[in-house]
């Protein structure tokens, strides 16, 4: 503690001596202060403008159009709001699936952006963390398909292409995702697998990921989830889609997961394996 106090005192002493001995140094400090005041004034003016309903509606329409074009699917957004200077909140965000169904829905998504000036100049606007509330996520692969709907959506968004990411107005560089009231449903028809998970709360902290080959997590925590797995002996029927077992196709795209701290607390789990004959007593 004494060391840091002496270090701060020395820094102030050097600054004071520099101001006295070098008048030009004072001028540089004044210019830097004025520069930052201008940036803060512009940011505050933009923040005030974004509180106006017509401007918020315009931004919401632009976001809806952008994601609809990128995902090649219907996207709906009720309205948006801004909190402070670096948080954008999407209310009632809906993405239609590719089989006349739902891919993703959230009551609220709060996105935190990086305001680091070096990051803004070099990589543009980056999303650093996300809080998801009231979420329904449906991961689906039907007979004859080589990839899931999520992979198709990620591919359309350009998450697998460096060139596409560099052209986007913002980048996804997630450090943390918080989950509240999330329902996840995986339906893999060719593999005969179904997974359902109801997650009251959870938190995921990322180390690094490319969303294609690897996902490295610092921590993964789920509180009181309810998990159910169903295994079927053959292709599931969905609507009028049927197929034979010999036509099974396996999604060979694999993602490597590395998790430093993995925790699931107070979980409920059920497994129904219909691939085996029932045991007669």
CSV table of C-alpha atoms in Angstrom, one decimal:
chain,number,residue,atom,x,y,z
A,1,UNK,CA,0.0,0.0,0.0
A,2,UNK,CA,2.8,2.4,0.9
A,3,UNK,CA,4.5,1.5,-2.4
A,4,UNK,CA,1.5,2.5,-4.5
A,5,UNK,CA,1.0,5.7,-2.5
A,6,UNK,CA,4.6,6.7,-3.2
A,7,UNK,CA,4.2,5.7,-6.9
A,8,UNK,CA,1.1,8.0,-7.2
A,9,UNK,CA,2.9,10.8,-5.4
A,10,UNK,CA,5.9,10.5,-7.8
A,11,UNK,CA,3.6,10.5,-10.8
A,12,UNK,CA,1.9,13.7,-9.7
A,13,UNK,CA,5.3,15.3,-8.9
A,14,UNK,CA,6.5,14.5,-12.4
A,15,UNK,CA,3.4,15.9,-14.0
A,16,UNK,CA,3.6,19.1,-12.0
A,17,UNK,CA,7.3,19.6,-12.9
A,18,UNK,CA,6.5,18.9,-16.5
A,19,UNK,CA,3.8,21.6,-16.5
A,20,UNK,CA,6.2,24.1,-15.0
A,21,UNK,CA,9.3,23.3,-17.1
A,22,UNK,CA,7.6,22.6,-20.5
A,23,UNK,CA,4.8,25.0,-21.4
A,24,UNK,CA,4.1,23.0,-24.5
A,25,UNK,CA,3.2,20.0,-22.4
A,26,UNK,CA,0.4,21.9,-20.8
A,27,UNK,CA,-0.9,22.7,-24.3
A,28,UNK,CA,-0.9,19.0,-25.2
A,29,UNK,CA,-2.9,18.2,-22.1
A,30,UNK,CA,-5.4,20.9,-22.9
A,31,UNK,CA,-5.9,19.6,-26.5
A,32,UNK,CA,-6.4,16.0,-25.2
A,33,UNK,CA,-8.9,17.2,-22.6
A,34,UNK,CA,-10.8,19.1,-25.3
A,35,UNK,CA,-10.8,16.1,-27.6
A,36,UNK,CA,-12.3,13.8,-24.9
A,37,UNK,CA,-14.9,16.4,-24.0
A,38,UNK,CA,-16.0,16.6,-27.7
A,39,UNK,CA,-16.2,12.8,-27.8
A,40,UNK,CA,-18.2,12.7,-24.6
A,41,UNK,CA,-20.5,15.4,-25.8
A,42,UNK,CA,-21.2,13.6,-29.1
A,43,UNK,CA,-21.8,10.3,-27.2
A,44,UNK,CA,-24.2,12.0,-24.9
A,45,UNK,CA,-26.1,13.7,-27.8
A,46,UNK,CA,-26.5,10.4,-29.5
A,47,UNK,CA,-27.7,8.8,-26.3
A,48,UNK,CA,-30.4,11.5,-25.9
A,49,UNK,CA,-31.4,11.1,-29.6
A,50,UNK,CA,-31.8,7.4,-29.1
A,51,UNK,CA,-34.4,8.0,-26.3
A,52,UNK,CA,-36.8,9.5,-28.9
A,53,UNK,CA,-39.5,7.0,-29.9
A,54,UNK,CA,-39.4,7.6,-33.7
A,55,UNK,CA,-35.6,7.2,-33.7
A,56,UNK,CA,-35.9,4.0,-31.7
A,57,UNK,CA,-38.5,2.7,-34.1
A,58,UNK,CA,-36.2,3.5,-37.0
A,59,UNK,CA,-33.3,1.6,-35.4
A,60,UNK,CA,-35.6,-1.3,-34.6
A,61,UNK,CA,-36.8,-1.5,-38.2
A,62,UNK,CA,-33.2,-1.3,-39.4
A,63,UNK,CA,-32.1,-4.1,-37.1
A,64,UNK,CA,-35.1,-6.3,-38.2
A,65,UNK,CA,-34.3,-5.8,-41.9
A,66,UNK,CA,-30.6,-6.4,-41.4
A,67,UNK,CA,-31.1,-9.7,-39.5
A,68,UNK,CA,-33.9,-10.9,-41.8
A,69,UNK,CA,-31.7,-10.4,-44.9
A,70,UNK,CA,-28.7,-12.0,-43.2
A,71,UNK,CA,-30.5,-15.0,-41.8
A,72,UNK,CA,-32.7,-15.5,-44.9
A,73,UNK,CA,-35.7,-15.8,-42.5
A,74,UNK,CA,-38.5,-13.8,-41.0
A,75,UNK,CA,-37.4,-11.7,-38.0
A,76,UNK,CA,-39.6,-9.6,-35.7
A,77,UNK,CA,-38.7,-7.1,-33.0
A,78,UNK,CA,-41.3,-5.4,-30.9
A,79,UNK,CA,-39.1,-2.4,-29.7
A,80,UNK,CA,-35.7,-1.5,-28.4
A,81,UNK,CA,-34.3,0.6,-25.6
A,82,UNK,CA,-31.0,1.9,-24.5
A,83,UNK,CA,-29.4,2.0,-21.1
A,84,UNK,CA,-26.4,4.2,-20.4
A,85,UNK,CA,-24.1,4.5,-23.4
A,86,UNK,CA,-23.1,0.9,-24.0
A,87,UNK,CA,-26.2,-1.3,-23.5
A,88,UNK,CA,-28.8,-2.1,-26.2
A,89,UNK,CA,-32.0,-4.0,-25.1
A,90,UNK,CA,-34.1,-5.9,-27.6
A,91,UNK,CA,-37.7,-6.6,-26.5
A,92,UNK,CA,-39.6,-9.6,-27.9
A,93,UNK,CA,-37.1,-10.7,-30.5
A,94,UNK,CA,-38.3,-13.5,-32.8
A,95,UNK,CA,-36.5,-15.5,-35.5
A,96,UNK,CA,-38.5,-17.9,-37.7
A,97,UNK,CA,-37.0,-21.3,-38.4
A,98,UNK,CA,-36.5,-22.9,-41.8
A,99,UNK,CA,-39.3,-25.4,-41.6
A,100,UNK,CA,-42.2,-23.0,-40.9
A,101,UNK,CA,-41.4,-23.1,-37.2
A,102,UNK,CA,-39.5,-21.1,-34.5
A,103,UNK,CA,-35.7,-20.9,-34.4
A,104,UNK,CA,-35.3,-18.4,-31.6
A,105,UNK,CA,-37.5,-16.2,-29.4
A,106,UNK,CA,-36.5,-14.0,-26.4
A,107,UNK,CA,-38.6,-11.7,-24.2
A,108,UNK,CA,-35.5,-9.6,-23.6
A,109,UNK,CA,-31.9,-9.5,-24.8
A,110,UNK,CA,-29.5,-7.0,-23.2
A,111,UNK,CA,-26.3,-6.5,-25.2
A,112,UNK,CA,-23.2,-4.8,-23.8
A,113,UNK,CA,-20.9,-3.1,-26.3
A,114,UNK,CA,-17.2,-2.3,-25.9
A,115,UNK,CA,-16.5,1.5,-25.9
A,116,UNK,CA,-12.8,1.0,-26.0
A,117,UNK,CA,-11.7,3.6,-28.6
A,118,UNK,CA,-8.9,1.4,-29.9
A,119,UNK,CA,-11.4,-1.4,-30.4
A,120,UNK,CA,-13.9,0.9,-32.1
A,121,UNK,CA,-11.3,2.1,-34.5
A,122,UNK,CA,-9.7,-1.2,-35.3
A,123,UNK,CA,-12.6,-3.7,-35.2
A,124,UNK,CA,-15.8,-1.6,-35.0
A,125,UNK,CA,-18.6,-2.2,-32.6
A,126,UNK,CA,-18.2,-5.4,-30.6
A,127,UNK,CA,-20.8,-7.2,-28.4
A,128,UNK,CA,-19.0,-8.3,-25.3
A,129,UNK,CA,-21.8,-9.8,-23.1
A,130,UNK,CA,-25.4,-10.7,-23.4
A,131,UNK,CA,-28.3,-11.2,-20.8
A,132,UNK,CA,-31.0,-13.5,-22.2
A,133,UNK,CA,-34.5,-13.6,-20.6
A,134,UNK,CA,-37.6,-15.6,-21.5
A,135,UNK,CA,-35.8,-17.6,-24.3
A,136,UNK,CA,-37.1,-20.4,-26.5
A,137,UNK,CA,-34.4,-22.0,-28.6
A,138,UNK,CA,-35.1,-24.8,-31.1
A,139,UNK,CA,-32.2,-26.7,-32.6
A,140,UNK,CA,-33.6,-28.8,-35.5
A,141,UNK,CA,-32.3,-31.2,-38.1
A,142,UNK,CA,-34.8,-33.1,-40.3
A,143,UNK,CA,-34.3,-36.1,-42.5
A,144,UNK,CA,-32.1,-35.4,-45.5
A,145,UNK,CA,-30.4,-32.4,-44.0
A,146,UNK,CA,-26.6,-32.2,-43.5
A,147,UNK,CA,-26.6,-29.5,-40.8
A,148,UNK,CA,-28.8,-28.1,-38.1
A,149,UNK,CA,-30.9,-24.9,-38.4
A,150,UNK,CA,-28.5,-23.2,-35.9
A,151,UNK,CA,-25.5,-24.0,-38.1
A,152,UNK,CA,-27.3,-22.7,-41.1
A,153,UNK,CA,-28.2,-19.5,-39.2
A,154,UNK,CA,-24.6,-19.0,-38.1
A,155,UNK,CA,-23.4,-19.6,-41.7
A,156,UNK,CA,-25.8,-17.0,-43.0
A,157,UNK,CA,-24.7,-14.6,-40.3
A,158,UNK,CA,-21.1,-15.0,-41.6
A,159,UNK,CA,-19.8,-16.3,-38.2
A,160,UNK,CA,-17.8,-18.9,-40.1
A,161,UNK,CA,-16.2,-16.3,-42.5
A,162,UNK,CA,-13.6,-13.8,-41.5
A,163,UNK,CA,-14.2,-11.7,-44.7
A,164,UNK,CA,-17.9,-11.5,-43.8
A,165,UNK,CA,-17.3,-10.6,-40.2
A,166,UNK,CA,-15.0,-7.8,-41.2
A,167,UNK,CA,-17.7,-6.2,-43.3
A,168,UNK,CA,-20.4,-6.3,-40.7
A,169,UNK,CA,-21.3,-3.2,-38.7
A,170,UNK,CA,-20.7,-5.0,-35.5
A,171,UNK,CA,-18.9,-8.1,-34.3
A,172,UNK,CA,-19.7,-10.9,-31.8
A,173,UNK,CA,-16.9,-11.2,-29.3
A,174,UNK,CA,-18.7,-12.6,-26.3
A,175,UNK,CA,-17.1,-12.8,-22.9
A,176,UNK,CA,-20.2,-13.7,-20.9
A,177,UNK,CA,-23.8,-14.8,-21.4
A,178,UNK,CA,-26.4,-14.8,-18.6
A,179,UNK,CA,-29.5,-17.0,-18.8
A,180,UNK,CA,-32.9,-16.5,-17.2
A,181,UNK,CA,-35.9,-18.7,-17.9
A,182,UNK,CA,-34.5,-20.5,-21.0
A,183,UNK,CA,-36.1,-23.4,-22.8
A,184,UNK,CA,-33.9,-25.4,-25.2
A,185,UNK,CA,-35.2,-28.1,-27.5
A,186,UNK,CA,-33.0,-30.2,-29.8
A,187,UNK,CA,-34.7,-32.4,-32.4
A,188,UNK,CA,-32.3,-34.5,-34.5
A,189,UNK,CA,-34.6,-36.6,-36.7
A,190,UNK,CA,-31.9,-38.6,-38.6
A,191,UNK,CA,-30.1,-39.6,-35.4
A,192,UNK,CA,-33.3,-40.3,-33.5
A,193,UNK,CA,-32.5,-38.0,-30.6
A,194,UNK,CA,-34.4,-35.4,-28.7
A,195,UNK,CA,-33.2,-33.2,-25.8
A,196,UNK,CA,-35.2,-30.8,-23.8
A,197,UNK,CA,-33.9,-28.5,-21.1
A,198,UNK,CA,-35.7,-25.9,-18.9
A,199,UNK,CA,-33.1,-23.6,-17.4
A,200,UNK,CA,-34.2,-21.1,-14.7
A,201,UNK,CA,-30.8,-19.4,-14.4
A,202,UNK,CA,-27.3,-19.9,-15.8
A,203,UNK,CA,-24.1,-18.2,-16.7
A,204,UNK,CA,-21.5,-19.0,-19.4
A,205,UNK,CA,-18.1,-17.3,-19.4
A,206,UNK,CA,-16.1,-17.6,-22.7
A,207,UNK,CA,-12.4,-17.8,-23.1
A,208,UNK,CA,-12.3,-18.0,-26.9
A,209,UNK,CA,-14.4,-19.4,-29.7
A,210,UNK,CA,-14.9,-19.4,-33.5
A,211,UNK,CA,-18.4,-21.0,-33.3
A,212,UNK,CA,-17.2,-23.5,-35.9
A,213,UNK,CA,-14.4,-25.8,-34.6
A,214,UNK,CA,-13.9,-25.0,-31.0
A,215,UNK,CA,-15.6,-23.3,-28.0
A,216,UNK,CA,-13.4,-22.7,-24.9
A,217,UNK,CA,-15.2,-21.8,-21.7
A,218,UNK,CA,-13.8,-20.4,-18.5
A,219,UNK,CA,-17.0,-21.5,-16.6
A,220,UNK,CA,-20.4,-23.1,-17.3
A,221,UNK,CA,-23.1,-22.9,-14.6
A,222,UNK,CA,-26.7,-24.0,-14.7
A,223,UNK,CA,-29.0,-23.6,-11.6
A,224,UNK,CA,-31.8,-26.1,-11.1
A,225,UNK,CA,-32.3,-27.2,-14.7
A,226,UNK,CA,-34.7,-29.9,-15.8
A,227,UNK,CA,-33.3,-32.1,-18.5
A,228,UNK,CA,-35.0,-34.8,-20.6
A,229,UNK,CA,-33.5,-37.0,-23.3
A,230,UNK,CA,-35.4,-39.3,-25.6
A,231,UNK,CA,-33.6,-41.9,-27.8
A,232,UNK,CA,-35.6,-43.5,-30.6
A,233,UNK,CA,-34.8,-46.6,-32.7
A,234,UNK,CA,-35.5,-45.0,-36.1
A,235,UNK,CA,-36.2,-41.7,-37.7
A,236,UNK,CA,-38.8,-39.6,-35.9
A,237,UNK,CA,-41.9,-38.6,-37.8
A,238,UNK,CA,-42.6,-34.9,-38.0
A,239,UNK,CA,-45.6,-33.8,-40.0
A,240,UNK,CA,-45.5,-35.8,-43.2
A,241,UNK,CA,-41.8,-36.4,-43.3
A,242,UNK,CA,-40.8,-40.1,-43.1
A,243,UNK,CA,-37.7,-42.0,-44.1
A,244,UNK,CA,-36.1,-45.4,-43.7
A,245,UNK,CA,-33.3,-46.2,-41.3
A,246,UNK,CA,-30.9,-47.0,-44.1
A,247,UNK,CA,-31.2,-43.4,-45.3
A,248,UNK,CA,-29.8,-42.1,-42.0
A,249,UNK,CA,-27.5,-39.2,-42.4
A,250,UNK,CA,-25.1,-38.1,-39.7
A,251,UNK,CA,-24.0,-34.5,-39.1
A,252,UNK,CA,-20.2,-34.9,-39.2
A,253,UNK,CA,-19.5,-31.3,-38.2
A,254,UNK,CA,-17.9,-31.5,-34.8
A,255,UNK,CA,-17.1,-28.7,-32.3
A,256,UNK,CA,-14.5,-29.2,-29.6
A,257,UNK,CA,-15.5,-28.0,-26.2
A,258,UNK,CA,-13.0,-27.1,-23.4
A,259,UNK,CA,-14.6,-26.1,-20.1
A,260,UNK,CA,-12.4,-25.2,-17.1
A,261,UNK,CA,-15.3,-25.1,-14.5
A,262,UNK,CA,-18.4,-27.1,-15.2
A,263,UNK,CA,-21.3,-27.0,-12.7
A,264,UNK,CA,-24.9,-28.1,-12.8
A,265,UNK,CA,-26.7,-27.6,-9.4
A,266,UNK,CA,-30.0,-29.1,-8.2
A,267,UNK,CA,-30.9,-30.7,-11.6
A,268,UNK,CA,-33.7,-33.0,-12.5
A,269,UNK,CA,-32.9,-35.6,-15.2
A,270,UNK,CA,-34.9,-38.1,-17.1
A,271,UNK,CA,-33.9,-40.6,-19.9
A,272,UNK,CA,-36.2,-42.5,-22.1
A,273,UNK,CA,-34.4,-45.0,-24.3
A,274,UNK,CA,-36.9,-46.4,-26.8
A,275,UNK,CA,-34.1,-48.3,-28.6
A,276,UNK,CA,-34.2,-51.1,-26.1
A,277,UNK,CA,-37.1,-53.5,-25.5
A,278,UNK,CA,-38.9,-52.9,-22.2
A,279,UNK,CA,-37.9,-55.3,-19.3
A,280,UNK,CA,-40.7,-57.6,-18.4
A,281,UNK,CA,-41.1,-58.4,-14.7
